[in-house]
Short mmCIF file of C-alpha atoms and ligand atoms in Angstrom, two decimals:
data_model
loop_
_atom_site.label_atom_id
_atom_site.label_comp_id
_atom_site.label_asym_id
_atom_site.label_seq_id
_atom_site.Cartn_x
_atom_site.Cartn_y
_atom_site.Cartn_z
CA MET A 22 -25.55 -3.41 22.50
CA TYR A 23 -23.28 -6.13 21.12
CA LYS A 24 -23.58 -9.89 21.27
CA GLU A 25 -20.66 -11.33 23.17
CA ILE A 26 -18.88 -14.56 22.38
CA GLU A 27 -17.21 -16.85 24.83
CA ASN A 28 -13.63 -17.15 23.63
CA TRP A 29 -12.71 -20.73 22.82
CA TYR A 30 -9.02 -21.34 23.45
CA GLU A 31 -8.75 -25.12 23.07
CA PRO A 32 -7.80 -25.11 19.36
CA VAL A 33 -5.40 -22.23 19.92
CA ASP A 34 -3.70 -23.72 22.97
CA SER A 35 -3.45 -27.19 21.48
CA LEU A 36 -1.15 -25.59 18.89
CA SER A 37 0.83 -23.50 21.35
CA LYS A 38 3.98 -25.59 20.89
CA PHE A 39 3.76 -25.21 17.13
CA ASN A 40 6.04 -22.35 16.24
CA SER A 41 3.41 -20.62 14.16
CA VAL A 42 3.12 -16.95 13.40
CA THR A 43 -0.47 -15.86 13.41
CA GLU A 44 -1.06 -12.17 13.34
CA MET A 45 -3.87 -12.60 15.83
CA THR A 46 -3.14 -12.69 19.53
CA ARG A 47 -4.23 -15.70 21.62
CA TRP A 48 -7.26 -13.67 22.72
CA GLU A 49 -8.26 -12.76 19.16
CA SER A 50 -7.79 -16.33 17.93
CA GLY A 51 -9.89 -17.46 20.91
CA PHE A 52 -12.64 -15.04 19.86
CA LEU A 53 -12.46 -16.29 16.27
CA CYS A 54 -12.72 -19.90 17.44
CA GLY A 55 -15.64 -18.90 19.70
CA LEU A 56 -17.45 -17.63 16.60
CA LEU A 57 -16.61 -20.83 14.69
CA LYS A 58 -18.05 -22.84 17.58
CA LYS A 59 -21.26 -20.82 17.59
CA PHE A 60 -21.81 -20.57 13.84
CA ARG A 61 -20.48 -24.03 12.81
CA PRO A 62 -19.88 -22.85 9.24
CA HIS A 63 -19.97 -25.01 6.11
CA LYS A 64 -18.06 -22.68 3.85
CA ILE A 65 -15.34 -20.39 5.15
CA LEU A 66 -13.46 -17.73 3.23
CA GLU A 67 -10.38 -16.12 4.70
CA VAL A 68 -8.90 -13.19 2.75
CA GLY A 69 -5.39 -12.27 3.94
CA VAL A 70 -3.37 -15.32 4.95
CA ALA A 71 0.22 -14.16 5.61
CA GLY A 72 2.16 -17.11 7.09
CA GLY A 73 -1.02 -19.15 7.48
CA GLY A 74 -1.05 -19.29 11.29
CA THR A 75 -4.73 -18.37 11.45
CA SER A 76 -5.57 -20.90 8.73
CA VAL A 77 -4.01 -23.59 10.92
CA ILE A 78 -6.08 -22.50 13.93
CA ILE A 79 -9.28 -22.47 11.86
CA ARG A 80 -8.53 -25.98 10.61
CA LYS A 81 -7.88 -27.18 14.18
CA ALA A 82 -11.17 -25.67 15.36
CA LEU A 83 -13.08 -27.34 12.50
CA GLU A 84 -11.54 -30.69 13.44
CA MET A 85 -12.43 -30.29 17.11
CA LEU A 86 -15.98 -29.33 16.15
CA GLY A 87 -16.26 -32.41 13.93
CA LEU A 88 -16.95 -30.18 10.91
CA ASP A 89 -15.03 -32.42 8.53
CA ASP A 90 -17.23 -31.61 5.56
CA SER A 91 -16.78 -27.86 5.87
CA MET A 92 -14.89 -26.18 3.06
CA HIS A 93 -12.16 -23.73 3.99
CA TYR A 94 -10.85 -21.30 1.36
CA SER A 95 -7.97 -18.92 1.91
CA GLY A 96 -6.77 -16.20 -0.46
CA ASP A 97 -3.80 -13.86 -0.51
CA LEU A 98 -2.45 -11.52 -3.13
CA SER A 99 1.17 -12.15 -2.34
CA GLU A 100 2.89 -15.38 -3.42
CA LYS A 101 5.71 -14.84 -0.95
CA TYR A 102 5.11 -14.56 2.78
CA TYR A 103 4.95 -10.77 2.96
CA ARG A 104 6.90 -10.36 6.20
CA LYS A 105 9.94 -12.34 5.03
CA ARG A 106 10.06 -11.95 1.28
CA ASP A 107 13.82 -12.54 1.17
CA GLU A 108 13.66 -15.88 2.94
CA GLY A 109 11.85 -17.70 0.16
CA LEU A 110 8.83 -18.58 2.31
CA VAL A 111 5.54 -18.83 0.47
CA THR A 112 2.29 -17.38 1.76
CA GLY A 113 0.43 -19.88 3.93
CA PHE A 114 3.53 -22.07 4.38
CA GLN A 115 2.57 -22.85 7.97
CA TYR A 116 -0.45 -24.86 6.92
CA ASP A 117 1.77 -27.37 5.11
CA VAL A 118 4.20 -27.49 8.02
CA ALA A 119 1.35 -28.18 10.47
CA CYS A 120 0.04 -30.98 8.21
CA GLU A 121 3.50 -32.53 7.85
CA ARG A 122 3.84 -32.58 11.63
CA ASN A 123 0.39 -34.17 11.95
CA LEU A 124 -0.85 -31.27 14.04
CA ILE A 125 -3.80 -30.91 11.70
CA SER A 126 -5.15 -33.00 8.88
CA GLU A 127 -5.22 -31.43 5.45
CA GLY A 128 -9.02 -31.18 5.42
CA ASN A 129 -11.04 -29.48 2.68
CA HIS A 130 -8.70 -26.57 2.39
CA LYS A 131 -7.89 -24.64 -0.77
CA LEU A 132 -5.41 -21.78 -0.99
CA TYR A 133 -5.50 -19.14 -3.74
CA ILE A 134 -2.38 -17.03 -3.99
CA GLY A 135 -1.29 -14.31 -6.36
CA ASN A 136 -4.76 -13.13 -7.36
CA TYR A 137 -7.44 -10.66 -6.36
CA LEU A 138 -10.65 -12.05 -4.87
CA PRO A 139 -12.81 -11.28 -7.98
CA GLU A 140 -10.51 -13.60 -9.94
CA TYR A 141 -11.25 -16.71 -7.86
CA ILE A 142 -14.54 -16.11 -6.03
CA GLU A 143 -16.52 -17.81 -8.80
CA ASP A 144 -14.47 -20.95 -8.24
CA ILE A 145 -15.50 -20.88 -4.57
CA GLY A 146 -19.13 -20.22 -5.41
CA GLY A 147 -22.08 -19.11 -3.28
CA GLU A 148 -23.44 -19.89 0.19
CA ILE A 149 -20.27 -18.78 1.96
CA ASP A 150 -21.29 -18.54 5.62
CA PHE A 151 -18.12 -17.38 7.39
CA VAL A 152 -15.77 -14.68 6.08
CA ILE A 153 -12.61 -13.22 7.62
CA LEU A 154 -11.30 -10.03 6.05
CA ASP A 155 -7.76 -9.29 7.14
CA THR A 156 -5.69 -7.65 4.38
CA VAL A 157 -4.71 -3.98 4.16
CA HIS A 158 -6.88 -2.28 6.85
CA SER A 159 -6.57 1.05 5.04
CA ALA A 160 -9.03 2.37 2.47
CA PRO A 161 -10.00 1.11 -0.02
CA GLY A 162 -8.56 -2.23 1.25
CA GLU A 163 -11.15 -4.64 2.59
CA LEU A 164 -14.03 -2.52 1.23
CA LEU A 165 -13.10 -3.68 -2.28
CA ASP A 166 -13.37 -7.32 -1.23
CA LEU A 167 -16.48 -6.97 0.91
CA LEU A 168 -18.47 -5.80 -2.12
CA VAL A 169 -17.15 -8.78 -4.09
CA VAL A 170 -18.10 -11.32 -1.46
CA LEU A 171 -21.57 -9.96 -0.59
CA PRO A 172 -23.44 -11.66 -3.44
CA TYR A 173 -21.82 -14.98 -2.52
CA LEU A 174 -22.94 -15.00 1.11
CA SER A 175 -25.58 -17.22 2.67
CA GLU A 176 -28.49 -15.46 4.42
CA THR A 177 -26.98 -15.94 7.87
CA ALA A 178 -23.30 -15.45 7.03
CA ILE A 179 -21.03 -13.75 9.50
CA ILE A 180 -18.24 -11.43 8.37
CA VAL A 181 -15.31 -11.11 10.75
CA PHE A 182 -13.12 -8.03 10.66
CA HIS A 183 -9.68 -8.02 12.20
CA ASP A 184 -7.59 -4.99 13.23
CA LEU A 185 -10.45 -2.80 14.41
CA ALA A 186 -8.18 -1.16 16.99
CA THR A 187 -4.98 -1.15 14.97
CA ASP A 188 -4.91 2.66 14.77
CA HIS A 189 -4.39 2.75 18.54
CA GLN A 190 -1.95 -0.13 18.73
CA ASN A 191 0.39 0.97 15.97
CA HIS A 192 1.47 4.55 16.42
CA TYR A 193 3.11 4.72 13.00
CA ARG A 194 -0.26 4.38 11.29
CA GLN A 195 -1.66 7.51 9.82
CA THR A 196 -4.79 6.14 8.20
CA VAL A 197 -8.09 5.05 9.70
CA SER A 198 -8.82 1.32 9.81
CA ILE A 199 -11.26 0.60 7.00
CA ASN A 200 -12.27 -2.54 8.89
CA LYS A 201 -13.45 -0.41 11.80
CA CYS A 202 -15.50 1.71 9.37
CA LEU A 203 -17.01 -1.41 7.80
CA PHE A 204 -17.77 -3.09 11.11
CA ASP A 205 -19.50 0.04 12.39
CA SER A 206 -21.42 0.94 9.27
CA LEU A 207 -22.94 -2.43 8.41
CA ASP A 208 -26.51 -2.87 9.60
CA GLY A 209 -26.83 -6.13 11.49
CA GLU A 210 -26.16 -8.23 14.53
CA LYS A 211 -22.72 -7.43 15.90
CA TYR A 212 -20.38 -9.69 17.81
CA PHE A 213 -17.85 -7.76 19.83
CA ASN A 214 -16.59 -8.41 23.33
CA ILE A 215 -16.34 -5.66 25.86
CA CYS A 216 -13.58 -7.25 27.87
CA GLY A 217 -13.15 -7.56 31.55
CA ASN A 218 -9.91 -9.02 32.80
CA ASP A 219 -9.55 -11.58 30.04
CA ILE A 220 -7.17 -9.49 27.98
CA ASP A 221 -3.77 -10.04 26.42
CA ARG A 222 -0.87 -8.30 24.76
CA ASP A 223 -1.64 -5.47 22.33
CA MET A 224 -5.04 -4.91 23.88
CA LEU A 225 -5.44 -1.37 25.21
CA TYR A 226 -7.69 -1.17 28.26
CA GLY A 227 -9.47 -4.35 27.13
CA TYR A 228 -10.57 -2.78 23.82
CA SER A 229 -10.97 -5.61 21.34
CA ASP A 230 -9.36 -5.68 17.92
CA ILE A 231 -11.79 -8.10 16.29
CA GLY A 232 -15.53 -8.28 15.69
CA GLY A 233 -18.12 -9.93 13.47
CA VAL A 234 -21.34 -8.83 11.77
CA VAL A 235 -24.31 -10.79 10.47
CA ILE A 236 -25.77 -8.34 7.96
CA SER A 237 -29.50 -7.80 8.28
CA ASN A 238 -30.34 -5.45 5.43
CA ARG A 239 -28.03 -6.21 2.56
CA GLU A 240 -29.75 -3.95 0.02
CA ASN A 241 -29.31 -0.84 2.20
CA CYS A 242 -25.71 -1.73 2.94
CA ILE A 243 -24.79 -1.75 -0.73
CA ARG A 244 -25.57 1.94 -1.17
CA ASP A 245 -23.55 2.89 1.90
CA LEU A 246 -20.64 0.66 1.00
CA PHE A 247 -20.29 2.21 -2.45
CA SER A 248 -20.54 5.61 -0.82
CA MET A 249 -17.73 4.63 1.56
CA PHE A 250 -15.33 4.51 -1.39
CA GLY A 251 -15.38 8.29 -0.97
CA LEU A 252 -13.27 8.10 2.22
CA PRO A 253 -9.73 9.26 1.52
CA TRP A 254 -7.69 6.39 0.13
CA ALA A 255 -4.45 5.51 1.84
CA TYR A 256 -3.05 4.04 -1.37
CA MET A 257 -4.01 4.15 -5.02
CA PRO A 258 -4.74 0.70 -6.44
CA SER A 259 -3.35 0.09 -9.91
CA ASP A 260 -5.60 0.60 -12.96
CA LYS A 261 -5.52 -3.17 -13.44
CA GLU A 262 -6.74 -3.84 -9.90
CA LEU A 263 -9.52 -1.25 -10.13
CA ASP A 264 -10.61 -2.68 -13.45
CA ILE A 265 -10.77 -6.23 -12.05
CA TYR A 266 -13.00 -5.09 -9.17
CA ARG A 267 -15.16 -2.83 -11.33
CA LYS A 268 -15.88 -5.65 -13.79
CA LYS A 269 -16.98 -7.88 -10.93
CA TYR A 270 -19.20 -5.19 -9.42
CA ALA A 271 -20.81 -4.63 -12.82
CA CYS A 272 -21.93 -8.29 -12.80
CA PHE A 273 -23.98 -7.82 -9.63
CA TYR A 274 -24.73 -4.21 -8.91
CA ASP A 275 -27.01 -1.67 -10.51
CA ALA A 276 -25.49 0.77 -13.04
CA LYS A 277 -26.01 3.69 -10.63
CA TYR A 278 -23.51 2.12 -8.22
CA ILE A 279 -20.96 1.58 -10.96
CA GLU A 280 -21.34 5.23 -11.98
CA MET A 281 -20.71 6.24 -8.37
CA PHE A 282 -17.64 3.99 -8.27
CA ASP A 283 -16.26 5.58 -11.48
CA LEU A 284 -16.88 9.07 -10.17
CA ILE A 285 -15.16 8.35 -6.86
CA VAL A 286 -12.14 6.77 -8.58
CA LYS A 287 -11.72 10.02 -10.56
CA VAL A 288 -11.91 12.05 -7.34
CA GLN A 289 -9.44 9.74 -5.59
CA ARG A 290 -6.96 10.04 -8.48
CA HIS A 291 -7.16 13.81 -8.19
CA THR A 292 -6.64 13.76 -4.42
CA TRP A 293 -3.91 11.15 -4.60
CA LYS A 294 -1.95 13.10 -7.18
CA HIS A 295 -2.21 16.24 -5.07
CA ASN A 296 -1.24 14.41 -1.87
CA SER A 297 1.63 12.59 -3.43
CA LEU A 298 3.23 15.76 -4.65
CA GLU A 299 2.43 18.69 -2.38
CA GLY A 300 1.51 16.76 0.75
CA LYS A 301 4.58 14.57 0.74
CA ARG A 302 6.91 17.44 -0.07
CA ARG A 303 5.44 19.22 2.95
CA LEU A 304 6.05 16.18 5.20
CA ILE A 305 9.73 16.02 4.24
CA THR A 306 10.17 19.78 4.76
CA GLU A 307 8.53 19.48 8.17
CA PHE A 308 10.80 16.55 9.12
CA LYS A 309 13.90 18.46 7.95
CA ARG A 310 12.88 21.42 10.09
CA LYS A 311 12.35 19.15 13.09
CA ILE A 312 15.81 17.58 12.85
CA SER A 313 17.59 20.90 12.36
CA GLU A 314 16.46 22.61 15.55
CA LYS A 315 18.20 20.55 18.22
CA LYS A 316 20.84 17.88 18.78
CA ILE A 317 19.37 14.70 17.39
CA TYR A 318 19.57 11.25 18.99
CA LEU A 319 17.99 8.20 17.42
CA PHE A 320 16.22 5.84 19.79
CA GLY A 321 16.57 2.26 18.58
CA ASN A 322 19.51 0.93 16.58
CA GLY A 323 17.60 -1.92 14.95
CA LYS A 324 16.58 -2.11 11.31
CA ARG A 325 14.23 0.88 11.48
CA GLY A 326 16.81 2.97 13.33
CA ARG A 327 19.55 2.23 10.81
CA LYS A 328 17.24 3.12 7.92
CA LEU A 329 16.28 6.40 9.56
CA TYR A 330 19.93 7.12 10.24
CA HIS A 331 20.81 6.88 6.55
CA PHE A 332 17.72 8.82 5.55
CA ILE A 333 18.47 11.69 7.94
CA GLU A 334 22.10 11.88 6.77
CA MET A 335 20.89 11.82 3.17
CA ILE A 336 18.55 14.78 3.64
CA GLY A 337 21.34 16.80 5.24
CA GLY A 338 20.59 16.16 8.91
CA HIS A 339 23.09 15.19 11.57
CA ILE A 340 22.80 12.57 14.30
CA GLU A 341 24.77 13.05 17.53
CA GLY A 342 24.33 9.53 18.81
CA TRP A 343 22.12 6.56 19.50
CA CYS A 344 19.90 5.92 22.47
CA VAL A 345 18.88 2.42 23.56
CA SER A 346 17.15 0.61 26.43
CA ASP A 347 19.45 -0.33 29.30
CA GLU A 348 19.78 -3.95 28.17
CA TYR A 349 21.17 -2.90 24.77
CA LYS A 350 23.75 -0.51 26.21
CA THR A 351 27.16 -1.05 24.66
CA GLU A 352 30.48 0.76 24.87
CA LYS A 353 30.99 0.10 21.17
CA GLN A 354 30.17 2.92 18.80
CA GLU A 355 27.63 2.46 16.02
CA ASN A 356 28.34 4.22 12.74
CA GLY A 357 31.09 6.02 14.67
CA LEU A 358 28.55 7.44 17.11
CA PRO A 359 28.22 6.89 20.87
CA VAL A 360 25.39 4.79 22.30
CA TYR A 361 23.58 6.17 25.37
CA THR A 362 20.90 4.97 27.72
CA LEU A 363 18.03 7.35 28.45
CA GLN A 364 19.52 8.12 31.82
CA GLU A 365 22.93 8.97 30.33
CA LEU A 366 21.32 11.11 27.66
CA GLY A 367 19.40 12.99 30.35
CA THR A 368 22.68 14.15 31.89
CA LEU A 369 23.91 15.84 28.68
CA LYS A 370 23.39 19.57 29.03
CA GLU A 371 22.13 20.52 25.61
CA GLU A 372 18.91 21.08 23.70
CA LYS A 373 18.15 17.64 22.37
CA LEU A 374 15.44 15.71 20.57
CA ILE A 375 14.96 11.95 20.40
CA ILE A 376 13.72 10.63 17.09
CA VAL A 377 11.85 7.45 17.91
CA ALA A 378 12.67 4.43 15.76
CA THR A 379 11.00 1.74 17.82
CA THR A 380 7.46 0.41 17.73
CA PHE A 381 7.34 -0.80 21.34
CA LEU A 382 4.77 1.16 23.32
CA ASN A 383 6.41 0.47 26.69
CA ILE A 384 9.65 2.02 25.42
CA ILE A 385 7.80 5.13 24.34
CA ASP A 386 6.43 5.34 27.89
CA ASP A 387 10.03 5.15 29.17
CA ILE A 388 11.10 7.93 26.80
CA GLU A 389 8.17 10.07 27.92
CA ASN A 390 8.99 9.46 31.58
CA SER A 391 12.60 10.54 30.99
CA GLY A 392 11.35 14.05 30.29
CA ILE A 393 13.50 14.34 27.12
CA GLU A 394 11.65 15.78 24.14
CA TYR A 395 10.86 13.17 21.51
CA TYR A 396 9.36 12.95 18.06
CA ILE A 397 7.71 10.02 16.29
CA PRO A 398 8.24 10.36 12.53
CA ASN A 399 5.27 10.26 10.21
CA PRO A 400 4.68 6.84 8.54
CA PHE A 401 5.51 8.41 5.19
CA ILE A 402 8.98 9.30 6.48
CA ILE A 403 9.44 5.74 7.72
CA ASN A 404 8.41 4.57 4.28
CA GLN A 405 10.90 6.89 2.63
CA SER A 406 13.66 5.65 4.90
CA SER A 407 12.99 2.10 3.65
CA LEU A 408 14.66 3.18 0.43
CA TYR A 409 17.89 3.21 2.43
CA ASP A 410 17.37 -0.32 3.69
CA ASN A 411 20.49 -1.85 2.22
CA LEU A 412 23.00 0.84 3.05
C1 LIG B 10 -2.43 -8.78 8.20
S1 LIG B 10 -1.86 -9.99 7.11
C2 LIG B 10 -2.95 -11.34 7.35
C3 LIG B 10 -2.77 -12.02 8.66
C4 LIG B 10 -3.48 -13.33 8.82
N1 LIG B 10 -4.91 -13.22 8.64
C5 LIG B 10 -3.18 -13.88 10.21
O1 LIG B 10 -4.04 -13.76 11.09
O2 LIG B 10 -2.08 -14.41 10.42
C6 LIG B 10 -2.31 -9.32 5.59
C7 LIG B 10 -2.15 -10.20 4.38
O3 LIG B 10 -3.01 -9.67 3.38
C8 LIG B 10 -2.38 -9.83 2.13
N2 LIG B 10 -3.02 -8.89 1.19
C9 LIG B 10 -2.80 -7.57 1.02
N3 LIG B 10 -3.66 -7.08 0.10
C10 LIG B 10 -4.43 -8.10 -0.31
C11 LIG B 10 -5.51 -8.23 -1.23
N4 LIG B 10 -5.96 -7.20 -1.93
N5 LIG B 10 -6.07 -9.45 -1.39
C12 LIG B 10 -5.61 -10.51 -0.70
N6 LIG B 10 -4.61 -10.44 0.19
C13 LIG B 10 -4.03 -9.26 0.38
C14 LIG B 10 -0.91 -9.62 2.40
O4 LIG B 10 -0.11 -10.24 1.41
C15 LIG B 10 -0.75 -10.27 3.77
O5 LIG B 10 -0.35 -11.61 3.65
#
């Protein structure tokens, strides 16, 4: 069914003391390194860098494999490290830190930040034989970049997709992983491990979050990839972004594909406009209804909880109190409201509803086991509450 790869942990574990933040788990990084070991690439392209933790691991693997001549290109749209924009960290900063600490040598590495892939792919050139797509995970997302990179691939190139299982791991997601769609739809040899006991955090029942494809019939794939733009888009790229991608596609693909692209963009604009007005209005109305029926307690008094608190107050709702895990129990009030544990909350004789403001799956299990009714807000609501971040 799939080709399996023996995970290669040496590069990952040799960096375990380095305080790096890769968005791949040890298992996933081990899988990635296993692919690097098998394919021994000469030209690697990584799109989606974040802090640069994965770039460091790739570099370490190349060193251990003696692939000193291999070129390693990384690209990211954001100049600032997207998870900590306020802290002045630049995207990929961990690569420099790892070099300064002599954990890796600089190698043939080039980082492109602040641009879309079509704007720098020509600089990288052809015969790319190893690609990692790890950016948005929601349509159109990585589909835009896959069609850009296809003409630059070597015959035997492997494309690695991360976050195939993200829709199951992150319960605030509402969209389908575009990487999962791409991995499944491409015709070719697929690398994906059906795991036994060798599993780690985030992995549900050993279901892997990462896989690779060596495309076997590129011509057929092109038609289906353009058609895949017709999936509902989770966000509407700017006119500028769409224009940059369209111009690049027009350099390589037949006019009939460009016509299809134009048609689908029109359809997406229509749907997006409709969704953004009616659909979102409906989501807020539904949330307001939910918080008006019972006594409301917010589970989690971290950043997300505080944002939701302000949002609920702003839309006319009322919070009775906070609920936290036992270890966070405090006698102090927060925002003038009492803080309960699940057990304490269970003893209150009233119709109540917990609004969940935590992302930890084990905590949601605890809430479920408590028997108290709970509600996980829609990602759009969470997004809205971000507007109240600084209150
Ligand atoms: C999931 S993180 C990447 C994680 C990284 N591969 C790792 O393993 O540590 C996603 C990154 O994609 C970047 N990104 C989002 N859209 C992008 C695009 N169109 N092109 C390039 N990078 C993009 C974000 O700025 C962010 O740094």
